[in-house]
PDB file of C-alpha atoms in Angstrom:
ATOM      1  CA  MET A   1      38.865 -22.433 -95.865  1.00 42.00           C
ATOM      2  CA  GLU A   2      35.212 -23.163 -96.584  1.00 50.00           C
ATOM      3  CA  GLN A   3      32.830 -21.763 -93.995  1.00 62.00           C
ATOM      4  CA  ILE A   4      30.805 -24.327 -92.057  1.00 76.00           C
ATOM      5  CA  PRO A   5      27.083 -23.473 -92.302  1.00 84.00           C
ATOM      6  CA  SER A   6      25.273 -22.535 -89.100  1.00 89.00           C
ATOM      7  CA  SER A   7      22.833 -25.260 -88.062  1.00 93.00           C
ATOM      8  CA  ILE A   8      19.182 -24.251 -87.560  1.00 95.00           C
ATOM      9  CA  LEU A   9      16.283 -25.993 -85.817  1.00 96.00           C
ATOM     10  CA  LEU A  10      12.817 -24.747 -86.743  1.00 96.00           C
ATOM     11  CA  ILE A  11      10.017 -25.164 -84.177  1.00 96.00           C
ATOM     12  CA  ASP A  12       6.690 -23.916 -85.550  1.00 95.00           C
ATOM     13  CA  ASP A  13       3.280 -25.572 -85.794  1.00 91.00           C
ATOM     14  CA  HIS A  14       2.390 -24.068 -89.186  1.00 92.00           C
ATOM     15  CA  PRO A  15       3.597 -26.476 -91.938  1.00 91.00           C
ATOM     16  CA  MET A  16       3.236 -23.947 -94.754  1.00 92.00           C
ATOM     17  CA  LEU A  17       5.287 -21.375 -92.881  1.00 90.00           C
ATOM     18  CA  ARG A  18       7.985 -23.940 -92.073  1.00 92.00           C
ATOM     19  CA  ASN A  19       8.202 -24.886 -95.743  1.00 93.00           C
ATOM     20  CA  GLY A  20       8.426 -21.246 -96.774  1.00 92.00           C
ATOM     21  CA  VAL A  21      11.153 -20.501 -94.238  1.00 92.00           C
ATOM     22  CA  LYS A  22      13.108 -23.602 -95.301  1.00 92.00           C
ATOM     23  CA  GLN A  23      12.942 -22.598 -98.966  1.00 92.00           C
ATOM     24  CA  LEU A  24      14.098 -19.089 -98.107  1.00 92.00           C
ATOM     25  CA  ILE A  25      16.969 -20.260 -95.899  1.00 92.00           C
ATOM     26  CA  ASN A  26      18.079 -22.775 -98.538  1.00 89.00           C
ATOM     27  CA  THR A  27      18.653 -19.929-101.019  1.00 90.00           C
ATOM     28  CA  VAL A  28      21.879 -19.030 -99.179  1.00 87.00           C
ATOM     29  CA  ASN A  29      24.892 -21.111 -98.204  1.00 86.00           C
ATOM     30  CA  HIS A  30      25.310 -19.756 -94.675  1.00 86.00           C
ATOM     31  CA  PHE A  31      22.772 -22.087 -93.052  1.00 91.00           C
ATOM     32  CA  GLN A  32      21.666 -25.685 -92.829  1.00 91.00           C
ATOM     33  CA  ILE A  33      18.274 -26.809 -91.506  1.00 94.00           C
ATOM     34  CA  VAL A  34      19.134 -29.780 -89.282  1.00 95.00           C
ATOM     35  CA  GLY A  35      15.646 -30.327 -87.883  1.00 96.00           C
ATOM     36  CA  GLU A  36      12.064 -29.108 -87.918  1.00 95.00           C
ATOM     37  CA  THR A  37       8.884 -29.894 -86.058  1.00 96.00           C
ATOM     38  CA  GLY A  38       5.364 -28.625 -85.438  1.00 94.00           C
ATOM     39  CA  SER A  39       5.355 -30.037 -81.899  1.00 94.00           C
ATOM     40  CA  GLY A  40       6.759 -28.172 -78.922  1.00 93.00           C
ATOM     41  CA  ILE A  41       7.488 -31.405 -77.061  1.00 93.00           C
ATOM     42  CA  GLU A  42       9.318 -32.831 -80.068  1.00 95.00           C
ATOM     43  CA  GLY A  43      11.090 -29.496 -80.465  1.00 95.00           C
ATOM     44  CA  VAL A  44      12.559 -29.753 -76.960  1.00 95.00           C
ATOM     45  CA  LYS A  45      13.823 -33.275 -77.700  1.00 95.00           C
ATOM     46  CA  LEU A  46      15.387 -32.188 -80.991  1.00 96.00           C
ATOM     47  CA  ALA A  47      16.977 -29.116 -79.408  1.00 96.00           C
ATOM     48  CA  LEU A  48      18.675 -31.170 -76.692  1.00 94.00           C
ATOM     49  CA  GLU A  49      19.681 -33.894 -79.148  1.00 94.00           C
ATOM     50  CA  LEU A  50      20.972 -31.701 -81.987  1.00 93.00           C
ATOM     51  CA  ASP A  51      22.279 -28.700 -79.980  1.00 91.00           C
ATOM     52  CA  PRO A  52      21.986 -26.470 -83.086  1.00 93.00           C
ATOM     53  CA  ASP A  53      23.625 -23.076 -83.493  1.00 91.00           C
ATOM     54  CA  ILE A  54      20.251 -21.337 -83.880  1.00 93.00           C
ATOM     55  CA  ILE A  55      16.700 -22.246 -82.848  1.00 96.00           C
ATOM     56  CA  LEU A  56      13.807 -20.401 -84.500  1.00 96.00           C
ATOM     57  CA  LEU A  57      10.928 -20.776 -82.053  1.00 96.00           C
ATOM     58  CA  ASP A  58       7.294 -19.714 -82.393  1.00 94.00           C
ATOM     59  CA  ILE A  59       5.510 -18.458 -79.271  1.00 92.00           C
ATOM     60  CA  ASN A  60       2.007 -19.681 -80.058  1.00 89.00           C
ATOM     61  CA  MET A  61       2.446 -23.453 -80.290  1.00 89.00           C
ATOM     62  CA  GLN A  62      -0.562 -25.773 -79.970  1.00 86.00           C
ATOM     63  CA  ASP A  63       0.799 -28.239 -77.427  1.00 87.00           C
ATOM     64  CA  VAL A  64       3.294 -26.206 -75.378  1.00 88.00           C
ATOM     65  CA  SER A  65       3.848 -22.444 -75.278  1.00 91.00           C
ATOM     66  CA  GLY A  66       7.024 -21.300 -76.994  1.00 93.00           C
ATOM     67  CA  LEU A  67       7.845 -19.299 -73.883  1.00 93.00           C
ATOM     68  CA  GLU A  68       7.663 -22.478 -71.786  1.00 93.00           C
ATOM     69  CA  ILE A  69       9.940 -24.220 -74.278  1.00 94.00           C
ATOM     70  CA  LEU A  70      12.363 -21.307 -74.039  1.00 94.00           C
ATOM     71  CA  ARG A  71      12.303 -21.420 -70.241  1.00 92.00           C
ATOM     72  CA  TYR A  72      12.922 -25.175 -70.158  1.00 92.00           C
ATOM     73  CA  LEU A  73      15.801 -25.065 -72.648  1.00 93.00           C
ATOM     74  CA  ARG A  74      17.491 -22.255 -70.723  1.00 90.00           C
ATOM     75  CA  GLU A  75      17.143 -24.244 -67.509  1.00 87.00           C
ATOM     76  CA  LYS A  76      19.009 -27.021 -69.331  1.00 88.00           C
ATOM     77  CA  ASN A  77      21.733 -24.467 -70.167  1.00 83.00           C
ATOM     78  CA  ILE A  78      21.532 -25.192 -73.892  1.00 86.00           C
ATOM     79  CA  SER A  79      24.125 -23.128 -75.769  1.00 83.00           C
ATOM     80  CA  SER A  80      21.976 -22.565 -78.883  1.00 90.00           C
ATOM     81  CA  ARG A  81      20.966 -19.037 -79.783  1.00 90.00           C
ATOM     82  CA  ILE A  82      17.176 -19.046 -79.358  1.00 93.00           C
ATOM     83  CA  ILE A  83      15.276 -16.567 -81.533  1.00 94.00           C
ATOM     84  CA  MET A  84      11.548 -16.040 -81.078  1.00 93.00           C
ATOM     85  CA  PHE A  85       9.947 -15.988 -84.540  1.00 92.00           C
ATOM     86  CA  THR A  86       6.321 -15.037 -84.109  1.00 90.00           C
ATOM     87  CA  VAL A  87       3.345 -12.882 -85.102  1.00 89.00           C
ATOM     88  CA  SER A  88       3.013 -11.565 -81.548  1.00 86.00           C
ATOM     89  CA  ASP A  89       4.105  -7.985 -80.951  1.00 83.00           C
ATOM     90  CA  ALA A  90       2.472  -7.944 -77.496  1.00 84.00           C
ATOM     91  CA  LYS A  91       4.641  -6.173 -74.946  1.00 83.00           C
ATOM     92  CA  GLU A  92       4.143  -8.962 -72.401  1.00 84.00           C
ATOM     93  CA  ASP A  93       5.386 -11.634 -74.830  1.00 88.00           C
ATOM     94  CA  ILE A  94       8.405  -9.575 -75.882  1.00 87.00           C
ATOM     95  CA  ILE A  95       9.545  -8.707 -72.357  1.00 85.00           C
ATOM     96  CA  THR A  96       8.878 -12.215 -71.022  1.00 88.00           C
ATOM     97  CA  ALA A  97      10.883 -13.741 -73.878  1.00 89.00           C
ATOM     98  CA  LEU A  98      13.856 -11.460 -73.271  1.00 84.00           C
ATOM     99  CA  LYS A  99      13.786 -11.963 -69.500  1.00 84.00           C
ATOM    100  CA  THR A 100      13.523 -15.731 -69.984  1.00 88.00           C
ATOM    101  CA  GLY A 101      16.620 -15.859 -72.159  1.00 87.00           C
ATOM    102  CA  ALA A 102      15.744 -15.237 -75.822  1.00 90.00           C
ATOM    103  CA  ASP A 103      18.669 -14.064 -77.949  1.00 87.00           C
ATOM    104  CA  GLY A 104      16.438 -12.195 -80.364  1.00 87.00           C
ATOM    105  CA  TYR A 105      12.851 -11.475 -81.359  1.00 89.00           C
ATOM    106  CA  LEU A 106      11.673 -11.388 -84.982  1.00 90.00           C
ATOM    107  CA  LEU A 107       8.186 -10.878 -86.392  1.00 89.00           C
ATOM    108  CA  LYS A 108       6.926 -13.159 -89.138  1.00 90.00           C
ATOM    109  CA  ASP A 109       5.717 -10.306 -91.328  1.00 87.00           C
ATOM    110  CA  MET A 110       9.250  -8.998 -91.926  1.00 87.00           C
ATOM    111  CA  GLU A 111      10.587  -8.870 -95.479  1.00 88.00           C
ATOM    112  CA  PRO A 112      12.423 -12.015 -96.657  1.00 89.00           C
ATOM    113  CA  GLU A 113      15.612 -10.062 -97.367  1.00 89.00           C
ATOM    114  CA  GLU A 114      15.575  -8.567 -93.868  1.00 89.00           C
ATOM    115  CA  PHE A 115      14.982 -12.012 -92.379  1.00 90.00           C
ATOM    116  CA  LEU A 116      18.071 -13.433 -94.087  1.00 91.00           C
ATOM    117  CA  ILE A 117      20.167 -10.428 -93.049  1.00 90.00           C
ATOM    118  CA  SER A 118      18.992 -10.906 -89.461  1.00 89.00           C
ATOM    119  CA  LEU A 119      19.888 -14.610 -89.552  1.00 89.00           C
ATOM    120  CA  LYS A 120      23.385 -13.831 -90.827  1.00 88.00           C
ATOM    121  CA  GLU A 121      23.917 -11.301 -88.043  1.00 86.00           C
ATOM    122  CA  ILE A 122      22.594 -13.764 -85.465  1.00 85.00           C
ATOM    123  CA  SER A 123      25.031 -16.420 -86.742  1.00 83.00           C
ATOM    124  CA  ILE A 124      28.034 -14.181 -86.006  1.00 79.00           C
ATOM    125  CA  GLY A 125      26.917 -13.412 -82.480  1.00 75.00           C
ATOM    126  CA  LYS A 126      24.828 -10.254 -82.791  1.00 73.00           C
ATOM    127  CA  VAL A 127      21.632  -9.700 -80.815  1.00 71.00           C
ATOM    128  CA  ILE A 128      18.746  -9.060 -83.215  1.00 73.00           C
ATOM    129  CA  MET A 129      15.405  -7.369 -82.631  1.00 73.00           C
ATOM    130  CA  ASP A 130      12.727  -6.554 -85.164  1.00 71.00           C
ATOM    131  CA  ASN A 131      12.668  -2.792 -85.798  1.00 70.00           C
ATOM    132  CA  ALA A 132       8.915  -2.784 -85.227  1.00 67.00           C
ATOM    133  CA  ILE A 133       9.327  -3.742 -81.565  1.00 72.00           C
ATOM    134  CA  SER A 134      12.605  -2.018 -80.691  1.00 69.00           C
ATOM    135  CA  HIS A 135      10.782   0.936 -79.093  1.00 67.00           C
ATOM    136  CA  ILE A 136       8.996  -1.424 -76.693  1.00 69.00           C
ATOM    137  CA  ILE A 137      12.314  -2.846 -75.546  1.00 68.00           C
ATOM    138  CA  LEU A 138      13.914   0.577 -75.200  1.00 65.00           C
ATOM    139  CA  ASN A 139      11.027   1.859 -73.102  1.00 68.00           C
ATOM    140  CA  TYR A 140      11.227  -1.188 -70.863  1.00 66.00           C
ATOM    141  CA  LEU A 141      14.972  -0.761 -70.377  1.00 61.00           C
ATOM    142  CA  ARG A 142      14.498   2.914 -69.559  1.00 60.00           C
ATOM    143  CA  TYR A 143      11.447   2.741 -67.339  1.00 59.00           C
ATOM    144  CA  GLY A 144      10.980  -0.929 -66.431  1.00 60.00           C
ATOM    145  CA  GLU A 145      11.062  -2.065 -62.827  1.00 52.00           C
ATOM    146  CA  GLU A 146      14.333  -3.265 -61.363  1.00 48.00           C
ATOM    147  CA  PRO A 147      14.351  -6.789 -59.904  1.00 47.00           C
ATOM    148  CA  THR A 148      13.884  -6.775 -56.138  1.00 45.00           C
ATOM    149  CA  THR A 149      16.823  -9.137 -55.640  1.00 48.00           C
ATOM    150  CA  PRO A 150      19.711  -8.400 -58.000  1.00 53.00           C
ATOM    151  CA  LYS A 151      21.417 -11.422 -59.493  1.00 64.00           C
ATOM    152  CA  ILE A 152      25.018 -12.047 -58.534  1.00 73.00           C
ATOM    153  CA  HIS A 153      27.379 -12.491 -61.469  1.00 82.00           C
ATOM    154  CA  ASP A 154      30.777 -13.435 -60.032  1.00 87.00           C
ATOM    155  CA  VAL A 155      33.294 -13.767 -62.871  1.00 88.00           C
ATOM    156  CA  SER A 156      35.917 -15.016 -60.400  1.00 89.00           C
ATOM    157  CA  LEU A 157      34.059 -18.360 -60.373  1.00 90.00           C
ATOM    158  CA  LEU A 158      35.214 -19.050 -63.930  1.00 91.00           C
ATOM    159  CA  THR A 159      38.177 -21.232 -64.792  1.00 92.00           C
ATOM    160  CA  PRO A 160      40.938 -19.609 -66.928  1.00 91.00           C
ATOM    161  CA  ARG A 161      39.548 -21.236 -70.088  1.00 93.00           C
ATOM    162  CA  GLU A 162      35.983 -20.193 -69.245  1.00 92.00           C
ATOM    163  CA  ASN A 163      37.223 -16.663 -68.645  1.00 92.00           C
ATOM    164  CA  GLU A 164      38.810 -16.628 -72.114  1.00 94.00           C
ATOM    165  CA  ILE A 165      35.552 -17.768 -73.668  1.00 93.00           C
ATOM    166  CA  PHE A 166      33.528 -15.298 -71.591  1.00 93.00           C
ATOM    167  CA  ASN A 167      35.638 -12.390 -72.885  1.00 92.00           C
ATOM    168  CA  LEU A 168      35.075 -13.525 -76.468  1.00 91.00           C
ATOM    169  CA  LEU A 169      31.344 -14.060 -75.918  1.00 88.00           C
ATOM    170  CA  VAL A 170      30.784 -10.508 -74.702  1.00 86.00           C
ATOM    171  CA  GLN A 171      32.569  -9.277 -77.823  1.00 85.00           C
ATOM    172  CA  GLY A 172      29.818 -10.952 -79.846  1.00 80.00           C
ATOM    173  CA  LEU A 173      31.799 -13.858 -81.273  1.00 84.00           C
ATOM    174  CA  SER A 174      29.901 -16.966 -82.355  1.00 83.00           C
ATOM    175  CA  ASN A 175      30.733 -20.466 -81.113  1.00 86.00           C
ATOM    176  CA  LYS A 176      32.567 -21.218 -84.369  1.00 85.00           C
ATOM    177  CA  LEU A 177      34.711 -18.080 -84.167  1.00 87.00           C
ATOM    178  CA  ILE A 178      35.540 -18.719 -80.503  1.00 91.00           C
ATOM    179  CA  ALA A 179      36.637 -22.263 -81.346  1.00 90.00           C
ATOM    180  CA  LYS A 180      38.839 -20.936 -84.152  1.00 89.00           C
ATOM    181  CA  GLU A 181      40.297 -18.187 -81.964  1.00 91.00           C
ATOM    182  CA  LEU A 182      41.241 -20.590 -79.158  1.00 93.00           C
ATOM    183  CA  GLY A 183      42.195 -23.550 -81.327  1.00 92.00           C
ATOM    184  CA  ILE A 184      39.618 -25.905 -79.819  1.00 92.00           C
ATOM    185  CA  VAL A 185      36.628 -27.785 -81.228  1.00 91.00           C
ATOM    186  CA  GLU A 186      33.169 -26.183 -81.236  1.00 87.00           C
ATOM    187  CA  SER A 187      31.640 -28.904 -79.052  1.00 87.00           C
ATOM    188  CA  THR A 188      34.124 -27.983 -76.310  1.00 91.00           C
ATOM    189  CA  VAL A 189      33.129 -24.327 -76.607  1.00 90.00           C
ATOM    190  CA  LYS A 190      29.468 -25.283 -76.159  1.00 87.00           C
ATOM    191  CA  VAL A 191      30.272 -27.229 -72.976  1.00 88.00           C
ATOM    192  CA  HIS A 192      32.158 -24.259 -71.542  1.00 90.00           C
ATOM    193  CA  ILE A 193      29.343 -21.844 -72.439  1.00 89.00           C
ATOM    194  CA  LYS A 194      26.829 -23.987 -70.562  1.00 86.00           C
ATOM    195  CA  SER A 195      29.109 -23.902 -67.532  1.00 89.00           C
ATOM    196  CA  ILE A 196      29.573 -20.127 -67.819  1.00 90.00           C
ATOM    197  CA  PHE A 197      25.814 -19.509 -67.959  1.00 87.00           C
ATOM    198  CA  LYS A 198      25.280 -21.700 -64.910  1.00 85.00           C
ATOM    199  CA  LYS A 199      28.103 -20.224 -62.810  1.00 88.00           C
ATOM    200  CA  LEU A 200      27.274 -16.602 -63.617  1.00 89.00           C
ATOM    201  CA  ASN A 201      23.489 -17.024 -63.468  1.00 86.00           C
ATOM    202  CA  PHE A 202      22.803 -15.855 -67.024  1.00 84.00           C
ATOM    203  CA  LYS A 203      20.066 -17.189 -69.296  1.00 80.00           C
ATOM    204  CA  SER A 204      21.336 -15.848 -72.617  1.00 80.00           C
ATOM    205  CA  ARG A 205      24.191 -14.116 -74.374  1.00 81.00           C
ATOM    206  CA  MET A 206      22.069 -10.993 -74.579  1.00 76.00           C
ATOM    207  CA  GLU A 207      21.615 -10.797 -70.811  1.00 79.00           C
ATOM    208  CA  MET A 208      25.313 -11.448 -70.243  1.00 84.00           C
ATOM    209  CA  THR A 209      26.490  -8.881 -72.791  1.00 80.00           C
ATOM    210  CA  VAL A 210      24.150  -6.168 -71.484  1.00 75.00           C
ATOM    211  CA  TRP A 211      25.400  -6.809 -67.929  1.00 82.00           C
ATOM    212  CA  TYR A 212      29.033  -6.720 -69.069  1.00 83.00           C
ATOM    213  CA  LEU A 213      28.620  -3.418 -70.920  1.00 77.00           C
ATOM    214  CA  GLN A 214      26.791  -1.835 -67.991  1.00 76.00           C
ATOM    215  CA  SER A 215      29.456  -3.037 -65.541  1.00 78.00           C
ATOM    216  CA  LYS A 216      32.123  -1.249 -67.588  1.00 72.00           C
ATOM    217  CA  GLU A 217      30.362   2.131 -67.474  1.00 62.00           C
TER     218      GLU A 217
END
């Protein structure tokens, strides 16, 4: 059976970079660019309309901050995997992005081959961080402040079908693989994921998976 390409939306206000990324992505068969824009406002509209598998989002947009776009899309419980693709290696940007619900953080100066490898891993459900910033994340996880009011994640709120999908999500399966595993269409999986995020108070797959692994220790 032929693999369905993962859909990608590119939100970045640098036309030359967008063109370069598109050309690079089009060299492989795993992905399909379904939309692109240099406007943050237009990017939000496209994200909600297209509901792509992956969103590559720049932080430093001219009209709206990428972090604000990320926050808004997570509030809308969009099921897309949102990857920050930026030049910023500032600790504040990295931590804010992860706390707001980013599923990954990649720097624009990474090698093209590494970028494509990262995209492939993202498409199958893995959480991806640029090696250059991994130490910042590790230090934050080790020494960062705990939230004053812990979030409540009550799995008992899930329906039986949502619970099935939750267990597959924390194993790192993509929407397509979950749909195949359960014998349902991908659009149905996306609806359930939105409900799971809302019921369990999670902003991203990363946050949910980290919580799940810690709860099993």
